Short mmCIF file of C-alpha atoms (C1' of nucleotides) in Angstrom, two decimals:
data_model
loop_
_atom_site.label_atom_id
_atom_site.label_comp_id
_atom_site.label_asym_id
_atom_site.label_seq_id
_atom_site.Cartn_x
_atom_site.Cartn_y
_atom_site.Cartn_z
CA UNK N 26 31.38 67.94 113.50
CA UNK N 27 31.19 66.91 110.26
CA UNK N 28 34.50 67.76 107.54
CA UNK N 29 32.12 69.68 105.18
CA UNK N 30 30.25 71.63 107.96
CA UNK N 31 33.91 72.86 109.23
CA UNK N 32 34.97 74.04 105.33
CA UNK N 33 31.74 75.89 104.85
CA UNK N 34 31.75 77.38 108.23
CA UNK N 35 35.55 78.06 107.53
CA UNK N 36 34.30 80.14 104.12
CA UNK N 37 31.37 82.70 105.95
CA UNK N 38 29.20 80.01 104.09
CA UNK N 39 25.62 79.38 105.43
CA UNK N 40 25.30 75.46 106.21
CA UNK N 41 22.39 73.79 104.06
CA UNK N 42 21.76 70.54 103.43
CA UNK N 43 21.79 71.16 99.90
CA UNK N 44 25.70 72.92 100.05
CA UNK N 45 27.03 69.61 102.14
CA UNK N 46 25.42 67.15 99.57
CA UNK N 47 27.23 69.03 96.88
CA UNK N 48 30.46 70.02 98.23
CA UNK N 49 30.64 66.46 99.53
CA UNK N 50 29.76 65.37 95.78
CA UNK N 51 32.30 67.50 94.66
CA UNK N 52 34.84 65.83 96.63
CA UNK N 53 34.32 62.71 96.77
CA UNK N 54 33.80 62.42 92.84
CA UNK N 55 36.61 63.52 90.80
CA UNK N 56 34.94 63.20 87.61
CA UNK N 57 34.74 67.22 86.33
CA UNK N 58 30.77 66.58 86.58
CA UNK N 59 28.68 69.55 85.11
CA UNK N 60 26.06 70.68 87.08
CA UNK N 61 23.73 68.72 85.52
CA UNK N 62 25.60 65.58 87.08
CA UNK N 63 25.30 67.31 89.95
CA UNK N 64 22.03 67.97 89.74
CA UNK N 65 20.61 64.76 88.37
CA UNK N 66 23.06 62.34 91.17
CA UNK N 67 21.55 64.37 94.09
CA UNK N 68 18.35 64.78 92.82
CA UNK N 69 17.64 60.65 93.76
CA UNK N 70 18.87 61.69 97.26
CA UNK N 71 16.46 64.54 97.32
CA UNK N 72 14.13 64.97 95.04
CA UNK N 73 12.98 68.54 95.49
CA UNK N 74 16.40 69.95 94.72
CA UNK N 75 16.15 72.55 92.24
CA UNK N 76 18.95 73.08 89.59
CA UNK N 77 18.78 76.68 90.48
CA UNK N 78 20.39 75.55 93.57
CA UNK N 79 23.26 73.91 92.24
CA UNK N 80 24.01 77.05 90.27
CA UNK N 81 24.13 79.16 93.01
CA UNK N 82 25.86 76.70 95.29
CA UNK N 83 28.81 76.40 92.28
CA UNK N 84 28.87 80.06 92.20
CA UNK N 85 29.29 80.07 96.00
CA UNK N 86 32.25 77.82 96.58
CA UNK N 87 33.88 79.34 93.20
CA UNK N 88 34.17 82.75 95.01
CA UNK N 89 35.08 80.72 98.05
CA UNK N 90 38.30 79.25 95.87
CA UNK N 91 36.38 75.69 96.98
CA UNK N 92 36.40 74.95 93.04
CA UNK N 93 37.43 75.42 89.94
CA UNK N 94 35.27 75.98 86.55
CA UNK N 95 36.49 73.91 83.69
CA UNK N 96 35.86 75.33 80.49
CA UNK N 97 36.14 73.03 77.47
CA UNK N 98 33.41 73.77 75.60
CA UNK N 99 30.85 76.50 74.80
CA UNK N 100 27.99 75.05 75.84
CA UNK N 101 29.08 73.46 79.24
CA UNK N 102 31.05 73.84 82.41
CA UNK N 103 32.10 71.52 84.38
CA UNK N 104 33.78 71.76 88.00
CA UNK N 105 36.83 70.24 89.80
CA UNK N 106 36.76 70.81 93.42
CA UNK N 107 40.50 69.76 93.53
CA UNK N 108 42.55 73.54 94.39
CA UNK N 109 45.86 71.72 94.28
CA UNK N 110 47.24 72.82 90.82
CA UNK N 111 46.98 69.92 87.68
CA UNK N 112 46.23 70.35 84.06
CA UNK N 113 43.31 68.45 82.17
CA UNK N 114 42.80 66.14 79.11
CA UNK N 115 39.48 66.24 77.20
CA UNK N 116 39.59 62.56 75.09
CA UNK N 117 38.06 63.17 71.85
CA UNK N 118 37.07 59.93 71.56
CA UNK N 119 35.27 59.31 75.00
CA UNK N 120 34.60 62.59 75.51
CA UNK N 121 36.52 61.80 79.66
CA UNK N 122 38.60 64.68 81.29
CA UNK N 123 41.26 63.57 82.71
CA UNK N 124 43.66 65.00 85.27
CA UNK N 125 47.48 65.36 84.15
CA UNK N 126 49.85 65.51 86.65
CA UNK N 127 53.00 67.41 85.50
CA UNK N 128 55.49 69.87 86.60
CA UNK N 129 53.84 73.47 84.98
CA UNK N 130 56.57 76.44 85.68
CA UNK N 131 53.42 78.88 85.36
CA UNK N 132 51.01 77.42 87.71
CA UNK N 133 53.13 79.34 90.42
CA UNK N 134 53.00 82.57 89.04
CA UNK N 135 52.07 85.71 90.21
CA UNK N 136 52.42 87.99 87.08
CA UNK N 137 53.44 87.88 83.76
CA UNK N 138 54.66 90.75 81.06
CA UNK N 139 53.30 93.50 83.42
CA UNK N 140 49.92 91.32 83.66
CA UNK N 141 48.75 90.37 87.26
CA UNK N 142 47.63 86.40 87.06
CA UNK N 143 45.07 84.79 88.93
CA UNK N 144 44.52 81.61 87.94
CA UNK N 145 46.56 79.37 85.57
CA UNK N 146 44.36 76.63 83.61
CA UNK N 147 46.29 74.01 81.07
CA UNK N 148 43.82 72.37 78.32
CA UNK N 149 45.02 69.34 76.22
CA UNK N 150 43.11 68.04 73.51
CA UNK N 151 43.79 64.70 72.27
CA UNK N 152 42.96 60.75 72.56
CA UNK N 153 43.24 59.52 76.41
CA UNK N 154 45.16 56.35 77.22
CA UNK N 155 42.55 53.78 77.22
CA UNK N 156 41.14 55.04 74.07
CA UNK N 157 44.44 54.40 72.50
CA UNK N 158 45.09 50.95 73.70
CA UNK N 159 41.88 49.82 72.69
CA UNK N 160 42.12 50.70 69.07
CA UNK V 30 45.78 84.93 42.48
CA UNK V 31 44.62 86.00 46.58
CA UNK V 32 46.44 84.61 49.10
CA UNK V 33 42.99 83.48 50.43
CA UNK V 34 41.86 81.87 48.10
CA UNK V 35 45.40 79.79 48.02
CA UNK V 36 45.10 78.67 51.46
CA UNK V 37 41.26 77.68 50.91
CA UNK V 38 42.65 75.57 47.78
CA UNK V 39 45.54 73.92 49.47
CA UNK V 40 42.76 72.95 52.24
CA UNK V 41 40.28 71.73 49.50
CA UNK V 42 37.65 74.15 51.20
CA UNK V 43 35.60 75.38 48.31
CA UNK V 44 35.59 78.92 47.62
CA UNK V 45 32.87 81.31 48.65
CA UNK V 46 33.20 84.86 49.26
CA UNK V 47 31.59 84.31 52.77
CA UNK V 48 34.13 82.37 53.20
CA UNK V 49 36.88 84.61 52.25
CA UNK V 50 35.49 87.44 53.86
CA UNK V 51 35.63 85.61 57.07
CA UNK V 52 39.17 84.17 56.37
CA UNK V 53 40.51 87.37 55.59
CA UNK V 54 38.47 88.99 58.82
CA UNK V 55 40.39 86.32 61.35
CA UNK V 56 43.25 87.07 59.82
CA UNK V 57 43.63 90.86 59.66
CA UNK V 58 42.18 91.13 63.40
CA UNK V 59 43.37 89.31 66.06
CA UNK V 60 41.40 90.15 68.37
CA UNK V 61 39.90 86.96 69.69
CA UNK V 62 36.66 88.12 68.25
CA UNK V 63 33.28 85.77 69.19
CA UNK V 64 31.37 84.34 66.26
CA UNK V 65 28.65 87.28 66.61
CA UNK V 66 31.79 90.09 66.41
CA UNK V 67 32.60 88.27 62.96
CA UNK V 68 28.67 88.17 62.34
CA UNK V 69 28.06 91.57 62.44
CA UNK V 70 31.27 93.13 61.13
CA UNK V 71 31.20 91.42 57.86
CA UNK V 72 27.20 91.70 57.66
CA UNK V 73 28.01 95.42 57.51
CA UNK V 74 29.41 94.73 53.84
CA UNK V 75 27.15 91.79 52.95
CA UNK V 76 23.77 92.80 54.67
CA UNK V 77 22.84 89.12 53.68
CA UNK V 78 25.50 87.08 55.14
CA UNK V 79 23.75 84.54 57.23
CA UNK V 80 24.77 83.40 61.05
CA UNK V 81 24.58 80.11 60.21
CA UNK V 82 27.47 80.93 57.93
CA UNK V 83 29.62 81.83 59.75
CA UNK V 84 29.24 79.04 62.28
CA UNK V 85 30.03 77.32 59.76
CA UNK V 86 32.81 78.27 58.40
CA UNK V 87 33.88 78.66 61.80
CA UNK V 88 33.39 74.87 62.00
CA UNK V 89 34.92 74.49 58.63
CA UNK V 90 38.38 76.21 59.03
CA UNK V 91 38.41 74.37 62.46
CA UNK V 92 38.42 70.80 60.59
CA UNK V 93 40.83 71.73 58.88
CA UNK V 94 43.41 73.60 61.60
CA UNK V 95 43.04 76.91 60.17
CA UNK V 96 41.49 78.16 63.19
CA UNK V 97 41.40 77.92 67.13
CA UNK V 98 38.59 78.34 69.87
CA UNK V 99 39.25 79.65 72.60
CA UNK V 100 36.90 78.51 75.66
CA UNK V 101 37.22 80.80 78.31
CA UNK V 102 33.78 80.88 79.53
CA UNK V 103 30.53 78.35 79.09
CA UNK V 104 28.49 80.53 77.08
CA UNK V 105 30.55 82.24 74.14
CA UNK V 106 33.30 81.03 72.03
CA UNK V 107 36.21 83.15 70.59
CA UNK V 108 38.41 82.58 67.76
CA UNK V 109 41.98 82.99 66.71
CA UNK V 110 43.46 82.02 63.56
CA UNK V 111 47.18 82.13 64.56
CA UNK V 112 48.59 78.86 64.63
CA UNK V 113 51.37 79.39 66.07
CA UNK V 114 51.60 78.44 69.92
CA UNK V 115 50.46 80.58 72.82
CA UNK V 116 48.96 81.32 75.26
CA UNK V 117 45.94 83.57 76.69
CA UNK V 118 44.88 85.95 79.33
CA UNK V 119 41.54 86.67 80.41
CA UNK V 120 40.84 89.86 81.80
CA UNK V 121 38.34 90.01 84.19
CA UNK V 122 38.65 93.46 84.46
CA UNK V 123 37.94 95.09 80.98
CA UNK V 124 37.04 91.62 79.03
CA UNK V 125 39.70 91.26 76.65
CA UNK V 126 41.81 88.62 75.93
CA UNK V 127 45.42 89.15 75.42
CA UNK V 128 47.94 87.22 73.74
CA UNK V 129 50.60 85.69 76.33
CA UNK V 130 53.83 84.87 74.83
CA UNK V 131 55.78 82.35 76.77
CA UNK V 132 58.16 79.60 76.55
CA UNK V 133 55.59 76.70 77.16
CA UNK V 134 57.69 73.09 78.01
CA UNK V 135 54.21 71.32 76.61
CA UNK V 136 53.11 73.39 73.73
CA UNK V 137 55.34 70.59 71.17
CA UNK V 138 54.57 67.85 73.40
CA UNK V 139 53.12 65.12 71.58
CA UNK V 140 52.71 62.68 74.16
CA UNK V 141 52.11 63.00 77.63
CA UNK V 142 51.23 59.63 80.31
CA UNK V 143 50.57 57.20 77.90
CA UNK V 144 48.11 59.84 76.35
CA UNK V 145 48.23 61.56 72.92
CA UNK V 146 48.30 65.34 72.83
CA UNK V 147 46.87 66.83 69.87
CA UNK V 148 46.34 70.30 71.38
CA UNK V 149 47.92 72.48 73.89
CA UNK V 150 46.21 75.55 75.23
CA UNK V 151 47.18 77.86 78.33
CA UNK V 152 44.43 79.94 79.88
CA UNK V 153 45.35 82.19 82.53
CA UNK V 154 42.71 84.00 84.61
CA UNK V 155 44.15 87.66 86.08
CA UNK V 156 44.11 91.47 85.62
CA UNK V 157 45.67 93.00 82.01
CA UNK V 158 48.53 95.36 82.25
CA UNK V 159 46.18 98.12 81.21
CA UNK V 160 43.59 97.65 83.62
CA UNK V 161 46.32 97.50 86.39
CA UNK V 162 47.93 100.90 85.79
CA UNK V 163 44.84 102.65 85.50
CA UNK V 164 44.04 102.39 89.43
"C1'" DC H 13 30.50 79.19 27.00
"C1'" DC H 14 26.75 76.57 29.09
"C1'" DA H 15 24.27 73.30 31.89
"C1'" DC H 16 24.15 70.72 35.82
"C1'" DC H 17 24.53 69.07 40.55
"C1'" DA H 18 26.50 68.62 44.81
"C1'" DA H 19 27.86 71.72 48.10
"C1'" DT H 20 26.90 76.14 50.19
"C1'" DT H 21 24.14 79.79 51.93
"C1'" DT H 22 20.13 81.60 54.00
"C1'" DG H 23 16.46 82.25 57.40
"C1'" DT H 24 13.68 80.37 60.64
"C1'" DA H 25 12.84 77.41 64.33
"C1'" DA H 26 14.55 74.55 67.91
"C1'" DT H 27 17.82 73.38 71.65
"C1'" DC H 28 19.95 73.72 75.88
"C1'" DA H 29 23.10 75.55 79.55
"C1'" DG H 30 22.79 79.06 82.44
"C1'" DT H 31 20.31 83.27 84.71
"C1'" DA H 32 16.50 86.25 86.65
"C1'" DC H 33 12.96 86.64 89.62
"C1'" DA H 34 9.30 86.23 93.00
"C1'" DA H 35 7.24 83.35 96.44
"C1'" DT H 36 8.19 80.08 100.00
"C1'" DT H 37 11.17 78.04 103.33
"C1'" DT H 38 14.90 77.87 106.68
"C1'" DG H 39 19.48 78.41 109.38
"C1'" DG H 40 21.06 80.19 113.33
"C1'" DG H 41 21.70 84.28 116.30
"C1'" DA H 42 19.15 87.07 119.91
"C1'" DT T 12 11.48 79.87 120.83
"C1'" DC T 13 11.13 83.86 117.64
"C1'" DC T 14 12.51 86.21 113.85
"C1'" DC T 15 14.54 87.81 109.53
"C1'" DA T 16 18.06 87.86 106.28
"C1'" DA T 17 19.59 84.52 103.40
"C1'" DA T 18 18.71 80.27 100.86
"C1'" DT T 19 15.79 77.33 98.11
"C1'" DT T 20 12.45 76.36 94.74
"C1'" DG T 21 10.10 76.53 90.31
"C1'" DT T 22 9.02 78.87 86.44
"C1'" DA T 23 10.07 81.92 82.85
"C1'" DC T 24 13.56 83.91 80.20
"C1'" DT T 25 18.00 84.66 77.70
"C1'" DG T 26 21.43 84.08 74.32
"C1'" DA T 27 24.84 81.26 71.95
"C1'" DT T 28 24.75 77.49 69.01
"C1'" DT T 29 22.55 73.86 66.04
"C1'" DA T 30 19.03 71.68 62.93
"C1'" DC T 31 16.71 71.83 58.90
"C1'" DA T 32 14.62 72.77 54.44
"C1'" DA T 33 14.40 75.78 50.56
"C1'" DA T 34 16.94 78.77 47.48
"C1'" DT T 35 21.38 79.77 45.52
"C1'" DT T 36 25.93 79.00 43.57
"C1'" DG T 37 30.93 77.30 42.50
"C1'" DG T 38 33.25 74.95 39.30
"C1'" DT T 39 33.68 70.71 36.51
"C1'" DG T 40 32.46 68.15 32.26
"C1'" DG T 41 30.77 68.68 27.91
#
DNA sequence: CCACCAATTTGTAATCAGTACAATTTGGGA
DNA sequence: TCCCAAATTGTACTGATTACAAATTGGTGG
């Protein structure tokens, strides 16, 4: 049986074509799409995918703890299906995310000043590497 | 002369008293408040004050690192103008966002993997200390 | 103190990610 | 295979933010 089928059947998660294109999406492109990547990428697969769908799919694994919602900016999400714990660059000049890799005492956490934590997300905001170098 | 109109000065922002109205606002309430909170508390004094205003002083103050946004969630922004480092919780029981005070390793970190960090924000996702003790 | 002009403010209209909803389709257990 | 609760689809809607053009204004030079 296929990986994906086994995760979603894992989760109490109906299988539907449309949840295995996008969880397999989701992992197999660690780009922090928004669902509009997600939309339009799978849309050439199948055209009669509605965007409605991918909503409700993101919403789905997100309760599941299958992914993560980046929040950047105001007027877009975009998701990370990655649950192992890493911080994120947005490049102001390329407008990438990229993943950062480093030793966060927090991430582990459980509760802080009498607050319980759930989730731990680290934001940096600066020029990438490759931006840099080509300047 | 006001201390606001000082730190507009020093910042070459030209004075308005939209401006200082919403300067003084951010910086008498920290309360993370959404560009609509500022909106409509300061339109209670100036019935005229516009929206479009405020975004963009909003936008202004930004440029010019008198401000923050905070990006929690995809379809509001919030503001803070403290500049000094730290970090946030998200309630997702009552809503509000509390101020986390931590020793961060990263928050002076100007360099991180070849890339260069110009800001350093900590979101964490949980239950406030408030919400907890009231079950 | 006044006139002027570039910058600011205002109000309306547009944009666009995300959500609501109702009709159609479908996964998977009996 | 049948059936129905759940999922998908498509359209309409929402609400924060942005674009834009006309009216207003801060503050500098005269």
């Amino acid at each position: 049986m296929e990986e994906y089928v086994k995760i979603l059947r894992k989760n109490g998660i109906k299988v539907t074509p449309q949840r295995l294109e996008i969880l397999r999406f989701l992992d197999t492109h660690h780009t922090h799409p928004t669902a509009d990547d997600i939309y339009n990428e799978l849309k050439k697969k199948n055209p009669a995918l509605s965007k409605t769908t991918v909503y409700n799919t993101i919403q789905s694994l997100k309760e599941h703890g299958l992914l993560i919602s980046l929040a950047f900016s105001a007027h877009e999400s975009r998701f990370d299906s990655v649950i192992n714990n890493h911080h994120h660059l947005l490049c102001s000049e390329c407008g990438n995310v990229i993943d950062i890799d480093i030793e966060c005492p927090f991430t582990k956490r459980k509760a802080m000043g009498g607050h319980r934590i759930d989730e731990v997300h680290g934001y940096f905001r600066g020029v990438c590497k490759d931006c840099l170098g080509g300047k």
